[in-house]
XYZ file of C-alpha atoms in Angstrom:
373
model
C 125.820 114.762 114.050
C 128.823 116.246 112.225
C 128.344 117.796 108.798
C 130.309 115.035 107.029
C 128.146 112.406 108.714
C 124.984 114.176 107.590
C 126.294 114.419 104.030
C 127.224 110.736 104.011
C 123.798 109.819 105.348
C 122.084 111.945 102.697
C 124.122 110.322 99.903
C 123.418 106.865 101.294
C 119.744 107.768 101.551
C 119.595 108.858 97.902
C 121.344 105.695 96.758
C 118.941 103.575 98.784
C 115.946 105.441 97.314
C 117.276 104.968 93.752
C 117.787 101.245 94.254
C 114.434 100.819 95.982
C 112.581 102.771 93.259
C 114.130 100.585 90.549
C 113.135 97.451 92.441
C 109.614 98.746 92.994
C 109.191 99.630 89.313
C 109.888 96.002 88.408
C 107.465 94.742 91.070
C 104.721 97.163 90.013
C 104.887 95.981 86.409
C 104.275 92.439 87.613
C 101.503 93.387 90.022
C 99.664 95.553 87.498
C 99.626 92.825 84.884
C 96.161 91.251 84.536
C 95.704 88.001 86.428
C 95.487 84.834 84.352
C 92.195 84.092 86.118
C 89.296 85.838 84.391
C 91.584 88.747 83.376
C 91.158 90.405 86.774
C 93.836 92.934 87.700
C 95.152 92.528 91.224
C 94.659 95.596 93.450
C 97.950 97.269 94.339
C 97.746 98.728 97.820
C 99.985 101.717 98.526
C 100.783 103.109 101.970
C 101.879 106.646 102.684
C 102.052 108.291 106.077
C 102.661 111.695 107.548
C 101.837 114.210 110.235
C 100.017 116.423 107.702
C 99.831 119.307 110.157
C 97.940 122.383 108.924
C 96.860 120.012 106.158
C 97.458 121.659 102.789
C 97.456 121.060 99.028
C 101.031 119.771 99.147
C 99.803 116.845 101.251
C 96.893 116.267 98.861
C 99.228 116.295 95.881
C 101.378 113.683 97.604
C 98.290 111.502 98.076
C 97.399 111.969 94.403
C 100.872 110.940 93.276
C 101.015 107.996 95.673
C 97.668 106.627 94.552
C 98.713 106.812 90.899
C 101.339 104.165 91.717
C 98.661 101.631 92.579
C 94.913 101.189 92.826
C 94.187 101.642 96.551
C 95.730 104.209 98.900
C 96.037 103.772 102.654
C 97.229 106.826 104.613
C 98.735 106.538 108.068
C 98.058 109.684 110.086
C 100.855 110.062 112.649
C 99.520 110.429 116.168
C 99.974 113.469 118.403
C 101.825 111.390 120.985
C 104.124 109.761 118.423
C 105.041 113.184 116.991
C 105.742 114.583 120.443
C 107.959 111.610 121.292
C 109.938 111.823 118.036
C 109.972 115.576 117.349
C 109.596 117.086 120.805
C 106.252 118.803 120.172
C 102.692 118.007 119.155
C 101.075 119.126 115.881
C 98.882 122.236 115.898
C 95.958 120.196 114.593
C 94.809 117.333 116.802
C 94.541 113.703 115.721
C 90.851 113.758 114.806
C 91.088 117.123 113.036
C 93.821 115.868 110.704
C 92.098 112.525 110.235
C 88.822 114.148 109.140
C 90.426 116.253 106.400
C 92.498 113.323 105.095
C 89.522 110.936 105.177
C 87.599 113.432 103.039
C 90.320 113.463 100.347
C 89.136 111.780 97.173
C 92.569 110.296 96.511
C 92.471 108.414 99.825
C 90.693 105.075 100.180
C 91.431 104.358 103.838
C 93.289 105.858 106.773
C 95.185 104.266 109.652
C 94.527 106.551 112.644
C 97.295 107.292 115.129
C 100.022 105.747 113.015
C 103.514 105.840 114.598
C 105.961 108.455 113.338
C 108.827 105.965 112.986
C 108.310 103.048 110.586
C 109.831 100.076 112.426
C 110.340 96.681 110.709
C 107.652 95.232 112.988
C 105.142 97.955 112.006
C 105.901 97.552 108.297
C 105.359 93.807 108.563
C 102.114 94.380 110.466
C 100.816 96.714 107.732
C 101.636 94.176 105.032
C 99.796 91.484 106.985
C 96.818 93.434 108.347
C 96.221 95.872 105.466
C 97.743 93.964 102.554
C 100.190 96.780 101.780
C 102.343 96.139 98.711
C 104.515 99.270 98.747
C 105.411 102.216 100.981
C 105.703 105.723 99.498
C 107.110 108.997 100.816
C 108.417 112.302 99.498
C 111.968 112.489 98.167
C 113.091 114.655 101.102
C 115.056 112.691 103.755
C 113.101 111.722 106.874
C 115.723 111.298 109.610
C 115.082 110.678 113.321
C 118.007 110.254 115.745
C 120.369 109.928 112.769
C 118.387 107.057 111.240
C 116.270 106.890 108.114
C 112.645 106.362 109.158
C 112.007 104.244 106.052
C 115.167 102.151 106.233
C 113.226 98.937 106.917
C 110.901 99.480 103.931
C 113.833 100.217 101.623
C 115.708 97.089 102.708
C 112.570 95.053 102.025
C 112.360 96.491 98.473
C 108.981 97.956 99.321
C 109.732 101.673 99.038
C 109.289 104.327 96.356
C 109.759 108.068 96.587
C 107.668 110.783 94.975
C 108.703 114.419 94.348
C 107.588 116.826 97.061
C 105.377 119.763 96.096
C 107.551 122.864 95.906
C 106.357 126.219 97.187
C 104.301 125.028 100.142
C 104.986 123.437 103.509
C 103.594 123.494 107.024
C 106.484 125.780 108.022
C 105.596 128.137 105.169
C 101.950 128.295 106.294
C 102.978 128.972 109.888
C 104.990 131.942 108.610
C 102.015 133.223 106.632
C 99.659 132.892 109.610
C 102.086 134.782 111.814
C 102.255 137.526 109.179
C 98.455 137.695 108.977
C 98.159 138.000 112.751
C 100.919 140.587 112.973
C 103.243 138.408 115.051
C 105.818 138.070 112.277
C 106.134 141.836 111.842
C 106.344 142.342 115.611
C 109.248 139.900 115.823
C 110.895 141.739 112.889
C 111.131 138.522 110.925
C 109.730 139.975 107.716
C 111.546 142.246 105.274
C 110.491 145.924 105.168
C 109.088 145.432 101.660
C 106.771 142.662 102.781
C 105.132 144.831 105.428
C 103.405 146.611 102.545
C 101.716 143.414 101.381
C 97.931 143.502 101.659
C 97.467 139.795 102.389
C 99.498 136.920 103.835
C 98.688 134.931 100.701
C 101.046 137.222 98.794
C 103.916 135.502 100.616
C 103.106 132.309 98.709
C 105.813 130.871 96.439
C 103.529 128.161 95.084
C 103.044 128.103 91.307
C 99.778 126.662 89.982
C 99.534 125.287 86.447
C 96.489 124.306 84.408
C 97.840 120.763 84.326
C 97.847 120.502 88.119
C 94.258 121.743 88.271
C 93.310 119.166 85.655
C 94.986 116.374 87.620
C 93.159 117.369 90.800
C 89.887 117.548 88.850
C 90.438 114.342 86.852
C 87.319 112.224 86.407
C 84.781 114.858 87.418
C 81.835 115.852 85.245
C 82.054 119.127 83.377
C 79.161 121.593 83.240
C 76.523 120.940 80.622
C 74.698 117.903 79.242
C 73.835 115.480 82.034
C 73.969 118.254 84.645
C 70.563 119.461 83.494
C 69.136 116.462 85.343
C 71.147 117.034 88.513
C 70.240 119.106 91.550
C 73.100 121.585 91.782
C 73.923 122.885 95.250
C 75.904 126.094 95.627
C 77.906 126.942 98.722
C 80.481 129.717 98.934
C 83.192 130.899 101.280
C 86.857 131.733 101.678
C 87.897 128.150 102.652
C 91.121 129.529 104.061
C 93.441 126.974 105.714
C 91.043 124.165 104.780
C 90.148 122.252 107.946
C 87.714 119.851 109.633
C 85.081 122.585 109.996
C 85.043 123.056 106.225
C 84.682 119.311 105.714
C 81.605 119.313 107.943
C 80.012 122.173 105.971
C 80.623 120.418 102.645
C 79.355 117.106 104.006
C 76.086 118.803 105.002
C 75.829 120.689 101.697
C 76.065 117.382 99.842
C 72.838 116.211 101.484
C 70.816 118.844 99.611
C 71.674 117.679 96.089
C 73.859 115.507 93.897
C 76.297 118.087 92.501
C 78.097 120.510 94.835
C 79.464 123.671 93.249
C 81.700 125.636 95.618
C 82.317 129.343 95.237
C 85.848 130.472 96.138
C 86.291 134.156 96.955
C 89.286 136.043 95.592
C 92.066 137.147 97.914
C 90.827 140.740 97.764
C 87.235 139.742 98.560
C 88.353 137.653 101.544
C 90.474 140.541 102.788
C 87.514 142.901 102.546
C 85.247 140.465 104.407
C 87.697 139.195 107.047
C 90.108 142.098 107.446
C 93.648 142.035 108.852
C 96.111 140.372 106.454
C 93.883 137.437 105.503
C 93.634 135.185 103.546
C 96.621 132.996 104.354
C 96.266 130.840 101.232
C 95.885 132.126 97.671
C 92.633 131.557 95.800
C 94.292 128.889 93.643
C 95.644 127.072 96.695
C 92.237 127.140 98.353
C 90.603 125.858 95.162
C 93.020 122.912 94.969
C 92.099 121.858 98.496
C 88.434 121.952 97.561
C 89.002 119.931 94.392
C 90.768 117.279 96.454
C 87.664 116.891 98.647
C 85.298 114.044 97.759
C 82.223 116.165 98.608
C 83.030 118.795 95.950
C 82.183 118.417 92.258
C 83.455 121.734 90.905
C 84.619 125.170 92.014
C 83.694 128.665 90.890
C 86.798 130.816 91.008
C 86.575 134.464 92.076
C 83.015 134.020 93.251
C 81.239 137.265 94.184
C 80.635 137.935 97.882
C 76.917 137.470 97.272
C 75.161 135.169 94.811
C 73.457 136.865 91.843
C 70.399 136.102 89.703
C 72.700 135.658 86.692
C 74.723 133.000 88.529
C 71.607 131.062 89.490
C 70.375 130.984 85.889
C 73.693 130.374 84.118
C 74.999 127.745 86.545
C 71.603 126.029 86.910
C 71.728 126.312 90.698
C 68.772 124.678 92.446
C 69.777 125.102 96.099
C 71.913 127.587 98.010
C 73.561 126.495 101.249
C 74.815 129.143 103.667
C 77.541 128.174 106.124
C 77.249 128.969 109.849
C 79.972 131.620 109.595
C 78.654 133.217 106.396
C 79.459 136.972 106.418
C 76.914 139.798 106.257
C 75.687 138.988 102.714
C 73.745 135.915 103.968
C 70.443 137.769 104.296
C 70.787 139.368 100.867
C 71.705 135.988 99.331
C 68.584 134.436 100.843
C 66.347 137.121 99.326
C 67.919 136.744 95.873
C 67.685 132.948 95.917
C 64.099 132.911 97.154
C 63.203 135.529 94.556
C 64.442 133.110 91.893
C 62.289 130.339 93.306
C 65.102 128.168 94.615
C 65.579 126.821 98.131
C 67.978 128.248 100.710
C 69.382 126.381 103.696
C 71.253 128.087 106.505
C 73.411 125.523 108.305
C 73.149 125.611 112.084
C 76.309 123.780 112.996
C 78.759 124.133 115.808
C 81.936 123.758 113.820
C 84.717 121.687 115.411
C 87.368 124.097 114.158
C 87.823 127.494 112.514
C 90.709 129.568 111.154
C 90.666 131.823 114.226
C 91.162 128.811 116.513
C 94.125 127.632 114.434
C 95.692 131.101 114.654
C 95.200 131.143 118.434
C 96.990 127.810 118.763
C 99.939 129.084 116.766
C 100.109 132.268 118.825
C 100.039 130.212 122.036
C 102.941 128.098 120.767
C 104.936 131.224 119.904
C 104.318 132.649 123.385
C 105.450 129.395 125.007
C 108.589 129.383 122.870
C 109.487 132.927 123.918
C 109.126 132.148 127.641
C 111.370 129.078 127.507
């Protein structure tokens, strides 16, 4: 498509979004008004879809924003096959791996597995009929396939609203960080000389975290103190880098040992000391946001030490320590400290469906295939 055609399409897209947002604002005000029958407010069902490859906090923030526009969020997870047909390649994370992380998000009420990448009028109508969808939401960045707006049908139906994308993070950005951590980026001379001196790939992050964003991700959760004295607090720690389906499984199991899960998040320097190379890929704040978006997590402990201490157990009222299957060398020491304090320790014996090393291998394989083409 010529540049002038692209510019015209972008302008038309923005105008369509503006008109659709105005129309949706009017409709939302009507839908969110209490019903005349028994004062019951009608549920407003919002639909948002995406590939969500290398699922990150930008995706979770989009889900948070989308759900705030209604009362029930349905997320369509684009299928591998649909992505390959529309984009020419499959996501790095497989269907089930992306579905598991999104299903675990506390902002998400329901997912539609293997959703098509292109929103056709027929599919939009089907979602309204089968899932009771009131409105369709997507980021404010254009989504164009074969010169056509993917959400054109939803906009024409007055059922579309855009939300601002989360600046500073994207799947492309994470791919670049992973390649830096593995050394592939430096080998291809795609990183500036100054960046080769960086200790971790997370230092490539341009994402800015504010206290307000943390508060919004943590909204509605109980704070420490008071009623927590009656709860069984479970502590589980880790690096949680590139949050994935394996992490979800660990947190799901940890939840079974108590009713309040406190997750320790290691600092970038601690992760680098434990894992080596240029890891972590994500900053501590980014990793904490992913954890806070997970329904199995109640709170996070930032800059957690590599090994639990007696002071932590007493101050944080920890009753149970859960050790993940890939816990580094401090696991034995942590067990001794916990048992010495009279609290239980559980070492998870799970065969995780995914790990950060597997994700890196998939990216490296894709790079190798690209070079040979």
